[in-house]
Amino acid sequence: MKLKQTFFNSPKVSSEDKAKYEKEKQSIIENINENKFGFLQELKKPRLNEVYNSIDHLKKFDNVLFLGTGGSSLGGKTLVSISDNYFLTSLKPKIFFIENVDSLSISSLMENINLEKTAVVVTSKSGETIETISQLCFILDEFKKKKISTNKKFIVITESKDSTLKKIKEIKGFSYLEHSSLIGGRFSIFSIVGLIPAKLSGFNIELFCSSGLNFFEEIASDKKIFDYYFNSSLNQYVLSKNEKCTSVIMPYVDSLFNLSLWYKQLLAESSGKNGVGITPLNSIGTVDQHSQLQLYLDGPKDKTFSFISRKKIKSNKLDCSWIGNKLSFLNQKSLEDLFYSEMLATSETLIRKKLPVRRIELECVDEESIAELISFFIIEVILICKLLEVNPFDQPAVEEGKLLTKRFLNDI
């Protein structure tokens, strides 16, 4: 067990809600044992040879651009950030995630990399994601403008069906990898969508996959372990019924900031349906103690809080003796001492305000711990959705915005 969880100020749970939890718990355990979850099917038969072949090819380049948005990028970006330097990328090849359609930022990137030595991986499950196709067209125009061949530089990941992206792939002769039809983007982190950028960054995807599979098998085989992890889902469901419908996730680990963005999509897009849902809000410790904590402590009491930390690591002691008595408490303490103490102090302050708080502590930030944390969040969110009586795997409401975008484009 790489993940320890402690809940403070838990809500009172009625017998009806407890019975509902027991029913949905059993359903999830059966789905795991019967291999009914698409992400689990991918995990049990990871397409590692396809990943290895892609990596062998991509490593020939200086830069690799990953085009996609939402679940097509956030999973891979999360895993890459575990291996990469937080401040200055040290990866070879350099990895860039193009998620938005801001022409200024994409143009700036095009001006500062050598397209001759750049590969592009384009991901859209449906093959119709307008932002991703627009990104691709923009970059193809850059290749054309600079008279650079696209031969063997592009890989397309999409479902095996007629789509705009599949048609582009066939017209241009790009390499192709099939996106599983069994998983939506936000559940694709254990598939080739997440594993290719992760492996390219040096992340141990073999250990990651085996650790994730071990977690699912463990919770399905032992109901006490299941309850240890997922009473959190019951707590959050009950709290949401009591007008605590905002979930703040606050890692005290810089490299887990992208994970908080991945979690935000997972919870929001899965739970927000039929007039119910939990709104995720991501913060980062200690930075947001100085920007959001005032609201958390003294604003509306409509939030729950999840702190993620790692076990303390060794760090150099600070020599503050020359500063004076005002900061004497810092002398011979490390940044790690300060980091951990601030997490404890912030969470304890919220606890004393009678707000619902949980602390999640990772053994360390490595492939095994991250696999367990991600697997935990996936099942936690699915269970919350089942308790809310919504489908965790669809997102029907976003279609109207897509139609309006096309209409406004036609009017320009």
mmCIF file of C-alpha atoms in Angstrom:
data_model
loop_
_atom_site.group_PDB
_atom_site.id
_atom_site.type_symbol
_atom_site.label_atom_id
_atom_site.label_comp_id
_atom_site.label_asym_id
_atom_site.label_seq_id
_atom_site.Cartn_x
_atom_site.Cartn_y
_atom_site.Cartn_z
ATOM 1 C CA MET A 1 0.000 0.000 0.000
ATOM 2 C CA LYS A 2 1.701 3.162 -1.274
ATOM 3 C CA LEU A 3 -1.132 5.504 -0.385
ATOM 4 C CA LYS A 4 -2.374 6.417 3.080
ATOM 5 C CA GLN A 5 -5.621 8.323 3.517
ATOM 6 C CA THR A 6 -7.078 10.008 6.585
ATOM 7 C CA PHE A 7 -10.454 11.786 6.628
ATOM 8 C CA PHE A 8 -11.306 14.513 9.162
ATOM 9 C CA ASN A 9 -14.752 15.910 9.973
ATOM 10 C CA SER A 10 -16.502 13.114 8.144
ATOM 11 C CA PRO A 11 -20.255 13.536 7.687
ATOM 12 C CA LYS A 12 -22.898 11.434 9.368
ATOM 13 C CA VAL A 13 -24.000 8.684 6.986
ATOM 14 C CA SER A 14 -27.581 7.459 7.025
ATOM 15 C CA SER A 15 -28.445 3.784 6.840
ATOM 16 C CA GLU A 16 -30.016 4.410 3.409
ATOM 17 C CA ASP A 17 -26.826 5.971 2.037
ATOM 18 C CA LYS A 18 -24.731 3.187 3.562
ATOM 19 C CA ALA A 19 -26.946 0.587 1.876
ATOM 20 C CA LYS A 20 -26.635 2.454 -1.430
ATOM 21 C CA TYR A 21 -22.858 2.456 -1.052
ATOM 22 C CA GLU A 22 -22.783 -1.292 -0.346
ATOM 23 C CA LYS A 23 -24.843 -1.974 -3.460
ATOM 24 C CA GLU A 24 -22.624 0.142 -5.730
ATOM 25 C CA LYS A 25 -19.474 -1.226 -4.106
ATOM 26 C CA GLN A 26 -20.545 -4.743 -5.006
ATOM 27 C CA SER A 27 -21.353 -3.631 -8.550
ATOM 28 C CA ILE A 28 -17.894 -2.119 -9.027
ATOM 29 C CA ILE A 29 -16.163 -5.174 -7.581
ATOM 30 C CA GLU A 30 -18.125 -7.379 -9.994
ATOM 31 C CA ASN A 31 -17.218 -5.108 -12.918
ATOM 32 C CA ILE A 32 -13.541 -5.379 -12.018
ATOM 33 C CA ASN A 33 -13.666 -9.150 -11.581
ATOM 34 C CA GLU A 34 -15.595 -9.573 -14.828
ATOM 35 C CA ASN A 35 -13.250 -7.213 -16.692
ATOM 36 C CA LYS A 36 -16.064 -4.898 -17.788
ATOM 37 C CA PHE A 37 -14.242 -1.584 -17.514
ATOM 38 C CA GLY A 38 -12.605 -0.547 -20.781
ATOM 39 C CA PHE A 39 -9.577 0.992 -19.066
ATOM 40 C CA LEU A 40 -9.047 -2.280 -17.200
ATOM 41 C CA GLN A 41 -9.142 -4.282 -20.425
ATOM 42 C CA GLU A 42 -6.401 -2.019 -21.788
ATOM 43 C CA LEU A 43 -4.434 -2.453 -18.575
ATOM 44 C CA LYS A 44 -4.641 -6.243 -18.620
ATOM 45 C CA LYS A 45 -3.336 -6.325 -22.186
ATOM 46 C CA PRO A 46 -1.196 -3.200 -22.498
ATOM 47 C CA ARG A 47 -0.106 -2.595 -26.074
ATOM 48 C CA LEU A 48 3.514 -2.255 -25.086
ATOM 49 C CA ASN A 49 4.979 -3.394 -28.413
ATOM 50 C CA GLU A 50 3.151 -0.556 -30.157
ATOM 51 C CA VAL A 51 4.509 1.840 -27.552
ATOM 52 C CA TYR A 52 8.078 0.514 -27.947
ATOM 53 C CA ASN A 53 7.948 0.767 -31.747
ATOM 54 C CA SER A 54 6.646 4.326 -31.548
ATOM 55 C CA ILE A 55 9.306 5.300 -29.026
ATOM 56 C CA ASP A 56 12.115 3.846 -31.159
ATOM 57 C CA HIS A 57 10.942 6.071 -33.980
ATOM 58 C CA LEU A 58 10.249 9.221 -31.936
ATOM 59 C CA LYS A 59 13.637 9.108 -30.232
ATOM 60 C CA LYS A 60 15.244 9.933 -33.585
ATOM 61 C CA PHE A 61 13.914 13.476 -33.291
ATOM 62 C CA ASP A 62 14.942 16.459 -31.169
ATOM 63 C CA ASN A 63 11.347 17.502 -30.456
ATOM 64 C CA VAL A 64 8.026 15.691 -30.207
ATOM 65 C CA LEU A 65 4.755 17.614 -30.269
ATOM 66 C CA PHE A 66 1.673 15.971 -28.780
ATOM 67 C CA LEU A 67 -1.495 17.514 -30.199
ATOM 68 C CA GLY A 68 -4.750 16.943 -28.344
ATOM 69 C CA THR A 69 -6.949 18.408 -25.673
ATOM 70 C CA GLY A 70 -8.648 17.208 -22.492
ATOM 71 C CA GLY A 71 -8.154 13.518 -21.862
ATOM 72 C CA SER A 72 -6.062 13.185 -25.011
ATOM 73 C CA SER A 73 -3.300 15.220 -23.388
ATOM 74 C CA LEU A 74 -3.805 15.476 -19.608
ATOM 75 C CA GLY A 75 -2.979 11.834 -18.841
ATOM 76 C CA GLY A 76 0.294 11.818 -20.751
ATOM 77 C CA LYS A 77 1.181 15.275 -19.469
ATOM 78 C CA THR A 78 0.633 14.080 -15.893
ATOM 79 C CA LEU A 79 3.005 11.135 -16.302
ATOM 80 C CA VAL A 80 5.657 13.129 -18.149
ATOM 81 C CA SER A 81 5.736 15.683 -15.325
ATOM 82 C CA ILE A 82 6.834 12.939 -12.905
ATOM 83 C CA SER A 83 10.007 12.391 -14.941
ATOM 84 C CA ASP A 84 10.676 15.917 -16.171
ATOM 85 C CA ASN A 85 12.424 18.763 -14.382
ATOM 86 C CA TYR A 86 9.755 21.101 -13.019
ATOM 87 C CA PHE A 87 11.562 24.305 -14.013
ATOM 88 C CA LEU A 88 13.620 23.457 -17.089
ATOM 89 C CA THR A 89 12.981 20.444 -19.296
ATOM 90 C CA SER A 90 15.904 18.034 -19.362
ATOM 91 C CA LEU A 91 14.230 15.518 -21.649
ATOM 92 C CA LYS A 92 15.697 14.271 -24.906
ATOM 93 C CA PRO A 93 13.796 14.558 -27.146
ATOM 94 C CA LYS A 94 11.993 17.585 -25.793
ATOM 95 C CA ILE A 95 8.276 16.998 -25.302
ATOM 96 C CA PHE A 96 5.637 19.671 -25.935
ATOM 97 C CA PHE A 97 1.903 19.335 -25.345
ATOM 98 C CA ILE A 98 -0.172 21.581 -27.611
ATOM 99 C CA GLU A 99 -3.608 21.651 -26.008
ATOM 100 C CA ASN A 100 -5.097 25.021 -26.912
ATOM 101 C CA VAL A 101 -5.643 26.963 -30.151
ATOM 102 C CA ASP A 102 -3.892 30.185 -29.171
ATOM 103 C CA SER A 103 -1.986 31.064 -32.357
ATOM 104 C CA LEU A 104 0.489 33.296 -30.502
ATOM 105 C CA SER A 105 1.845 30.529 -28.283
ATOM 106 C CA ILE A 106 1.895 27.914 -31.068
ATOM 107 C CA SER A 107 3.586 30.338 -33.497
ATOM 108 C CA SER A 108 6.223 31.132 -30.877
ATOM 109 C CA LEU A 109 6.945 27.431 -30.463
ATOM 110 C CA MET A 110 7.215 26.982 -34.252
ATOM 111 C CA GLU A 111 9.763 29.795 -34.388
ATOM 112 C CA ASN A 112 11.935 28.253 -31.689
ATOM 113 C CA ILE A 113 12.206 24.625 -32.789
ATOM 114 C CA ASN A 114 13.650 22.973 -35.861
ATOM 115 C CA LEU A 115 10.739 21.362 -37.705
ATOM 116 C CA GLU A 116 13.193 19.205 -39.674
ATOM 117 C CA LYS A 117 13.942 17.450 -36.395
ATOM 118 C CA THR A 118 10.376 17.455 -35.028
ATOM 119 C CA ALA A 119 7.800 14.658 -34.851
ATOM 120 C CA VAL A 120 4.088 15.138 -34.199
ATOM 121 C CA VAL A 121 1.632 12.797 -32.436
ATOM 122 C CA VAL A 122 -2.027 13.727 -32.965
ATOM 123 C CA THR A 123 -4.678 12.249 -30.647
ATOM 124 C CA SER A 124 -8.460 12.484 -30.857
ATOM 125 C CA LYS A 125 -10.626 9.516 -29.955
ATOM 126 C CA SER A 126 -13.554 10.634 -32.102
ATOM 127 C CA GLY A 127 -11.371 11.988 -34.880
ATOM 128 C CA GLU A 128 -13.599 15.073 -34.943
ATOM 129 C CA THR A 129 -12.158 17.248 -32.148
ATOM 130 C CA ILE A 130 -12.179 20.654 -33.815
ATOM 131 C CA GLU A 131 -9.321 22.089 -31.712
ATOM 132 C CA THR A 132 -7.011 19.148 -32.424
ATOM 133 C CA ILE A 133 -7.718 19.157 -36.153
ATOM 134 C CA SER A 134 -7.132 22.923 -36.229
ATOM 135 C CA GLN A 135 -3.800 22.483 -34.410
ATOM 136 C CA LEU A 136 -2.802 19.873 -36.983
ATOM 137 C CA CYS A 137 -3.755 22.094 -39.920
ATOM 138 C CA PHE A 138 -1.803 25.001 -38.401
ATOM 139 C CA ILE A 139 1.337 22.898 -38.001
ATOM 140 C CA LEU A 140 0.997 21.334 -41.463
ATOM 141 C CA ASP A 141 0.870 24.875 -42.860
ATOM 142 C CA GLU A 142 4.149 25.596 -41.049
ATOM 143 C CA PHE A 143 5.771 22.524 -42.588
ATOM 144 C CA LYS A 144 4.505 23.569 -46.011
ATOM 145 C CA LYS A 145 5.600 27.203 -45.585
ATOM 146 C CA LYS A 146 9.113 26.093 -44.659
ATOM 147 C CA LYS A 147 9.157 23.419 -47.396
ATOM 148 C CA ILE A 148 9.829 20.635 -44.896
ATOM 149 C CA SER A 149 8.732 17.100 -45.665
ATOM 150 C CA THR A 150 6.169 15.502 -43.341
ATOM 151 C CA ASN A 151 7.334 12.009 -44.310
ATOM 152 C CA LYS A 152 7.535 9.701 -41.255
ATOM 153 C CA LYS A 153 7.086 12.638 -38.899
ATOM 154 C CA PHE A 154 3.385 12.268 -37.980
ATOM 155 C CA ILE A 155 1.500 9.645 -35.956
ATOM 156 C CA VAL A 156 -2.288 9.737 -35.641
ATOM 157 C CA ILE A 157 -4.138 8.085 -32.736
ATOM 158 C CA THR A 158 -7.890 7.812 -33.284
ATOM 159 C CA GLU A 159 -10.644 5.234 -33.419
ATOM 160 C CA SER A 160 -10.844 2.850 -36.354
ATOM 161 C CA LYS A 161 -13.860 4.436 -38.032
ATOM 162 C CA ASP A 162 -14.635 7.036 -40.655
ATOM 163 C CA SER A 163 -13.683 10.452 -39.282
ATOM 164 C CA THR A 164 -12.044 13.680 -40.370
ATOM 165 C CA LEU A 165 -8.765 12.839 -38.639
ATOM 166 C CA LYS A 166 -8.719 9.324 -40.122
ATOM 167 C CA LYS A 167 -9.303 10.848 -43.567
ATOM 168 C CA ILE A 168 -6.412 13.296 -43.062
ATOM 169 C CA LYS A 169 -4.213 10.401 -42.010
ATOM 170 C CA GLU A 170 -5.074 8.490 -45.193
ATOM 171 C CA ILE A 171 -4.609 11.501 -47.491
ATOM 172 C CA LYS A 172 -1.247 12.389 -45.949
ATOM 173 C CA GLY A 173 -0.002 8.827 -45.420
ATOM 174 C CA PHE A 174 0.643 9.345 -41.703
ATOM 175 C CA SER A 175 1.402 6.461 -39.347
ATOM 176 C CA TYR A 176 -1.606 5.210 -37.412
ATOM 177 C CA LEU A 177 -2.361 3.744 -33.995
ATOM 178 C CA GLU A 178 -5.877 2.722 -33.041
ATOM 179 C CA HIS A 179 -7.528 4.424 -30.082
ATOM 180 C CA SER A 180 -9.607 1.923 -28.147
ATOM 181 C CA SER A 181 -13.334 2.457 -28.612
ATOM 182 C CA LEU A 182 -13.869 1.093 -25.084
ATOM 183 C CA ILE A 183 -12.412 4.077 -23.220
ATOM 184 C CA GLY A 184 -13.102 7.800 -23.192
ATOM 185 C CA GLY A 185 -10.264 10.288 -23.131
ATOM 186 C CA ARG A 186 -10.323 10.979 -19.402
ATOM 187 C CA PHE A 187 -9.960 7.238 -18.692
ATOM 188 C CA SER A 188 -7.170 6.689 -21.247
ATOM 189 C CA ILE A 189 -4.116 7.275 -19.056
ATOM 190 C CA PHE A 190 -3.279 3.550 -18.923
ATOM 191 C CA SER A 191 -3.620 3.226 -22.725
ATOM 192 C CA ILE A 192 -1.188 4.142 -25.521
ATOM 193 C CA VAL A 193 -2.492 7.730 -25.242
ATOM 194 C CA GLY A 194 -0.814 8.137 -21.861
ATOM 195 C CA LEU A 195 1.919 5.528 -22.189
ATOM 196 C CA ILE A 196 3.663 6.841 -25.326
ATOM 197 C CA PRO A 197 4.573 10.292 -23.940
ATOM 198 C CA ALA A 198 5.291 8.718 -20.545
ATOM 199 C CA LYS A 199 7.737 6.167 -21.975
ATOM 200 C CA LEU A 200 9.358 8.842 -24.125
ATOM 201 C CA SER A 201 10.115 10.811 -20.939
ATOM 202 C CA GLY A 202 11.792 7.819 -19.256
ATOM 203 C CA PHE A 203 8.801 6.924 -17.075
ATOM 204 C CA ASN A 204 8.684 3.205 -16.217
ATOM 205 C CA ILE A 205 5.385 2.316 -17.880
ATOM 206 C CA GLU A 206 5.808 -1.409 -17.227
ATOM 207 C CA LEU A 207 5.915 -0.851 -13.463
ATOM 208 C CA PHE A 208 3.157 1.745 -13.749
ATOM 209 C CA CYS A 209 0.805 -0.674 -15.534
ATOM 210 C CA SER A 210 1.548 -3.647 -13.293
ATOM 211 C CA SER A 211 1.084 -1.505 -10.167
ATOM 212 C CA GLY A 212 -2.228 -0.167 -11.440
ATOM 213 C CA LEU A 213 -3.446 -3.682 -12.203
ATOM 214 C CA ASN A 214 -2.357 -4.869 -8.754
ATOM 215 C CA PHE A 215 -4.393 -2.092 -7.160
ATOM 216 C CA PHE A 216 -7.578 -3.007 -9.027
ATOM 217 C CA GLU A 217 -7.158 -6.695 -8.201
ATOM 218 C CA GLU A 218 -6.449 -5.915 -4.547
ATOM 219 C CA ILE A 219 -9.565 -3.795 -3.982
ATOM 220 C CA ALA A 220 -11.724 -6.343 -5.814
ATOM 221 C CA SER A 221 -10.487 -9.226 -3.671
ATOM 222 C CA ASP A 222 -10.720 -7.631 -0.217
ATOM 223 C CA LYS A 223 -13.766 -5.595 0.828
ATOM 224 C CA LYS A 224 -11.973 -4.182 3.888
ATOM 225 C CA ILE A 225 -9.294 -2.712 1.628
ATOM 226 C CA PHE A 226 -12.020 -1.422 -0.689
ATOM 227 C CA ASP A 227 -13.706 0.334 2.239
ATOM 228 C CA TYR A 228 -10.389 1.763 3.453
ATOM 229 C CA TYR A 229 -9.992 3.559 0.146
ATOM 230 C CA PHE A 230 -13.537 4.298 -0.943
ATOM 231 C CA ASN A 231 -15.418 5.384 2.125
ATOM 232 C CA SER A 232 -14.091 8.668 0.710
ATOM 233 C CA SER A 233 -16.601 8.357 -2.155
ATOM 234 C CA LEU A 234 -19.436 7.857 0.302
ATOM 235 C CA ASN A 235 -18.266 10.848 2.348
ATOM 236 C CA GLN A 236 -18.100 13.100 -0.703
ATOM 237 C CA TYR A 237 -21.503 11.955 -1.923
ATOM 238 C CA VAL A 238 -23.123 12.668 1.454
ATOM 239 C CA LEU A 239 -21.346 16.035 1.701
ATOM 240 C CA SER A 240 -22.519 16.988 -1.794
ATOM 241 C CA LYS A 241 -26.116 16.397 -0.672
ATOM 242 C CA ASN A 242 -25.404 18.825 2.178
ATOM 243 C CA GLU A 243 -24.374 21.634 -0.172
ATOM 244 C CA LYS A 244 -20.652 20.896 -0.092
ATOM 245 C CA CYS A 245 -20.370 20.491 -3.837
ATOM 246 C CA THR A 246 -16.856 21.881 -4.419
ATOM 247 C CA SER A 247 -13.865 19.576 -4.048
ATOM 248 C CA VAL A 248 -10.491 21.271 -3.615
ATOM 249 C CA ILE A 249 -7.509 19.087 -4.489
ATOM 250 C CA MET A 250 -4.255 20.564 -3.195
ATOM 251 C CA PRO A 251 -1.003 18.673 -3.799
ATOM 252 C CA TYR A 252 2.069 19.669 -1.838
ATOM 253 C CA VAL A 253 4.288 18.262 -4.587
ATOM 254 C CA ASP A 254 5.146 20.450 -7.578
ATOM 255 C CA SER A 255 5.267 17.526 -10.005
ATOM 256 C CA LEU A 256 1.669 16.586 -9.153
ATOM 257 C CA PHE A 257 0.150 19.865 -10.362
ATOM 258 C CA ASN A 258 -0.693 18.309 -13.738
ATOM 259 C CA LEU A 259 -2.266 15.393 -11.903
ATOM 260 C CA SER A 260 -4.621 17.870 -10.223
ATOM 261 C CA LEU A 261 -5.623 19.106 -13.699
ATOM 262 C CA TRP A 262 -6.209 15.511 -14.834
ATOM 263 C CA TYR A 263 -8.324 14.875 -11.729
ATOM 264 C CA LYS A 264 -10.286 18.060 -12.359
ATOM 265 C CA GLN A 265 -11.437 16.800 -15.744
ATOM 266 C CA LEU A 266 -12.090 13.306 -14.409
ATOM 267 C CA LEU A 267 -14.398 14.519 -11.632
ATOM 268 C CA ALA A 268 -16.092 17.398 -13.479
ATOM 269 C CA GLU A 269 -16.851 15.642 -16.762
ATOM 270 C CA SER A 270 -17.878 12.413 -15.066
ATOM 271 C CA SER A 271 -20.115 13.741 -12.281
ATOM 272 C CA GLY A 272 -21.683 16.915 -13.640
ATOM 273 C CA LYS A 273 -24.989 15.736 -15.083
ATOM 274 C CA ASN A 274 -28.743 15.974 -14.534
ATOM 275 C CA GLY A 275 -28.447 18.897 -12.132
ATOM 276 C CA VAL A 276 -25.988 17.163 -9.780
ATOM 277 C CA GLY A 277 -22.223 16.875 -9.552
ATOM 278 C CA ILE A 278 -19.120 17.929 -7.669
ATOM 279 C CA THR A 279 -17.087 20.901 -8.881
ATOM 280 C CA PRO A 280 -13.320 20.297 -8.659
ATOM 281 C CA LEU A 281 -10.974 23.152 -7.863
ATOM 282 C CA ASN A 282 -7.238 22.593 -8.063
ATOM 283 C CA SER A 283 -4.729 24.398 -5.862
ATOM 284 C CA ILE A 284 -1.027 23.883 -5.239
ATOM 285 C CA GLY A 285 0.671 24.114 -1.859
ATOM 286 C CA THR A 286 2.259 26.298 -0.647
ATOM 287 C CA VAL A 287 1.564 28.834 -3.417
ATOM 288 C CA ASP A 288 -2.217 28.958 -3.048
ATOM 289 C CA GLN A 289 -2.013 29.476 0.684
ATOM 290 C CA HIS A 290 -1.219 33.036 -0.400
ATOM 291 C CA SER A 291 -4.023 33.333 -2.959
ATOM 292 C CA GLN A 292 -6.978 31.087 -2.110
ATOM 293 C CA LEU A 293 -6.703 30.113 1.551
ATOM 294 C CA GLN A 294 -8.487 33.253 2.786
ATOM 295 C CA LEU A 295 -11.559 32.193 0.804
ATOM 296 C CA TYR A 296 -11.311 28.590 1.976
ATOM 297 C CA LEU A 297 -11.172 29.609 5.628
ATOM 298 C CA ASP A 298 -13.494 32.587 5.748
ATOM 299 C CA GLY A 299 -15.690 32.243 2.684
ATOM 300 C CA PRO A 300 -18.652 29.940 1.929
ATOM 301 C CA LYS A 301 -18.499 26.602 3.738
ATOM 302 C CA ASP A 302 -19.334 24.682 0.564
ATOM 303 C CA LYS A 303 -16.035 22.867 0.019
ATOM 304 C CA THR A 304 -14.203 19.656 0.844
ATOM 305 C CA PHE A 305 -10.406 19.508 0.814
ATOM 306 C CA SER A 306 -7.939 16.843 -0.309
ATOM 307 C CA PHE A 307 -4.268 17.384 0.522
ATOM 308 C CA ILE A 308 -1.700 15.227 -1.257
ATOM 309 C CA SER A 309 1.808 15.014 0.161
ATOM 310 C CA ARG A 310 4.777 12.684 0.039
ATOM 311 C CA LYS A 311 6.742 11.259 2.900
ATOM 312 C CA LYS A 312 9.454 13.687 3.901
ATOM 313 C CA ILE A 313 12.691 13.387 1.937
ATOM 314 C CA LYS A 314 16.181 14.458 2.930
ATOM 315 C CA SER A 315 16.948 18.074 2.107
ATOM 316 C CA ASN A 316 19.790 20.447 2.967
ATOM 317 C CA LYS A 317 19.462 22.330 6.253
ATOM 318 C CA LEU A 318 19.183 26.101 6.006
ATOM 319 C CA ASP A 319 21.728 28.388 7.633
ATOM 320 C CA CYS A 320 19.566 31.287 8.831
ATOM 321 C CA SER A 321 21.634 32.128 11.910
ATOM 322 C CA TRP A 322 22.901 35.361 10.345
ATOM 323 C CA ILE A 323 19.380 36.770 9.755
ATOM 324 C CA GLY A 324 18.431 37.379 13.369
ATOM 325 C CA ASN A 325 15.972 36.193 15.998
ATOM 326 C CA LYS A 326 12.798 36.883 14.027
ATOM 327 C CA LEU A 327 13.335 33.806 11.832
ATOM 328 C CA SER A 328 15.339 31.735 14.286
ATOM 329 C CA PHE A 329 12.778 28.909 13.971
ATOM 330 C CA LEU A 330 14.000 28.375 10.378
ATOM 331 C CA ASN A 331 17.634 27.870 11.321
ATOM 332 C CA GLN A 332 18.833 24.301 10.667
ATOM 333 C CA LYS A 333 15.484 23.354 9.189
ATOM 334 C CA SER A 334 15.195 22.271 5.559
ATOM 335 C CA LEU A 335 12.858 23.375 2.782
ATOM 336 C CA GLU A 336 11.297 19.938 3.124
ATOM 337 C CA ASP A 337 10.664 20.585 6.827
ATOM 338 C CA LEU A 338 8.955 23.843 5.918
ATOM 339 C CA PHE A 339 6.960 22.259 3.063
ATOM 340 C CA TYR A 340 5.600 19.465 5.245
ATOM 341 C CA SER A 341 4.915 21.755 8.211
ATOM 342 C CA GLU A 342 2.929 24.150 6.024
ATOM 343 C CA MET A 343 0.810 21.294 4.684
ATOM 344 C CA LEU A 344 0.066 20.148 8.227
ATOM 345 C CA ALA A 345 -0.655 23.686 9.395
ATOM 346 C CA THR A 346 -2.980 24.516 6.489
ATOM 347 C CA SER A 347 -4.943 21.284 6.743
ATOM 348 C CA GLU A 348 -5.129 21.544 10.547
ATOM 349 C CA THR A 349 -6.470 25.096 10.322
ATOM 350 C CA LEU A 350 -9.256 23.905 8.018
ATOM 351 C CA ILE A 351 -9.961 20.961 10.315
ATOM 352 C CA ARG A 352 -10.321 23.325 13.282
ATOM 353 C CA LYS A 353 -12.862 25.284 11.242
ATOM 354 C CA LYS A 354 -14.902 22.046 11.166
ATOM 355 C CA LEU A 355 -14.421 21.689 7.408
ATOM 356 C CA PRO A 356 -14.154 18.223 5.780
ATOM 357 C CA VAL A 357 -10.511 17.460 5.061
ATOM 358 C CA ARG A 358 -8.594 14.413 3.980
ATOM 359 C CA ARG A 359 -4.875 13.894 3.827
ATOM 360 C CA ILE A 360 -3.409 11.562 1.229
ATOM 361 C CA GLU A 361 0.235 10.694 1.781
ATOM 362 C CA LEU A 362 2.277 8.893 -0.871
ATOM 363 C CA GLU A 363 5.156 6.625 0.071
ATOM 364 C CA CYS A 364 7.144 8.514 -2.563
ATOM 365 C CA VAL A 365 6.510 10.048 -5.975
ATOM 366 C CA ASP A 366 7.334 7.161 -8.293
ATOM 367 C CA GLU A 367 5.617 4.885 -10.806
ATOM 368 C CA GLU A 368 4.102 2.580 -8.188
ATOM 369 C CA SER A 369 2.671 5.356 -6.013
ATOM 370 C CA ILE A 370 1.350 7.325 -8.989
ATOM 371 C CA ALA A 371 -0.291 4.196 -10.424
ATOM 372 C CA GLU A 372 -2.035 3.576 -7.114
ATOM 373 C CA LEU A 373 -3.140 7.201 -6.769
ATOM 374 C CA ILE A 374 -4.504 7.374 -10.330
ATOM 375 C CA SER A 375 -6.278 4.019 -10.022
ATOM 376 C CA PHE A 376 -7.736 5.140 -6.707
ATOM 377 C CA PHE A 377 -9.076 8.381 -8.192
ATOM 378 C CA ILE A 378 -10.612 6.555 -11.162
ATOM 379 C CA ILE A 379 -12.626 4.191 -8.955
ATOM 380 C CA GLU A 380 -13.429 6.926 -6.447
ATOM 381 C CA VAL A 381 -14.977 9.079 -9.172
ATOM 382 C CA ILE A 382 -16.877 6.176 -10.739
ATOM 383 C CA LEU A 383 -18.321 5.306 -7.329
ATOM 384 C CA ILE A 384 -19.291 8.927 -6.619
ATOM 385 C CA CYS A 385 -21.109 9.009 -9.955
ATOM 386 C CA LYS A 386 -22.924 5.763 -9.228
ATOM 387 C CA LEU A 387 -24.073 7.174 -5.891
ATOM 388 C CA LEU A 388 -25.216 10.356 -7.660
ATOM 389 C CA GLU A 389 -27.025 8.134 -10.173
ATOM 390 C CA VAL A 390 -25.262 9.536 -13.240
ATOM 391 C CA ASN A 391 -23.259 7.806 -15.975
ATOM 392 C CA PRO A 392 -19.548 8.433 -15.300
ATOM 393 C CA PHE A 393 -18.519 7.617 -18.868
ATOM 394 C CA ASP A 394 -20.416 10.102 -21.050
ATOM 395 C CA GLN A 395 -20.536 13.896 -21.495
ATOM 396 C CA PRO A 396 -23.725 14.693 -23.416
ATOM 397 C CA ALA A 397 -24.099 18.369 -22.504
ATOM 398 C CA VAL A 398 -20.988 19.625 -24.330
ATOM 399 C CA GLU A 399 -22.396 18.958 -27.793
ATOM 400 C CA GLU A 400 -24.377 22.228 -27.897
ATOM 401 C CA GLY A 401 -21.191 24.284 -27.510
ATOM 402 C CA LYS A 402 -19.577 22.420 -30.403
ATOM 403 C CA LEU A 403 -22.549 23.190 -32.657
ATOM 404 C CA LEU A 404 -22.512 26.874 -31.679
ATOM 405 C CA THR A 405 -18.755 27.098 -32.365
ATOM 406 C CA LYS A 406 -19.359 25.893 -35.930
ATOM 407 C CA ARG A 407 -22.180 28.420 -36.357
ATOM 408 C CA PHE A 408 -20.068 31.333 -35.105
ATOM 409 C CA LEU A 409 -17.178 30.265 -37.358
ATOM 410 C CA ASN A 410 -19.525 30.356 -40.346
ATOM 411 C CA ASP A 411 -20.603 33.888 -39.374
ATOM 412 C CA ILE A 412 -17.044 35.279 -39.235
#
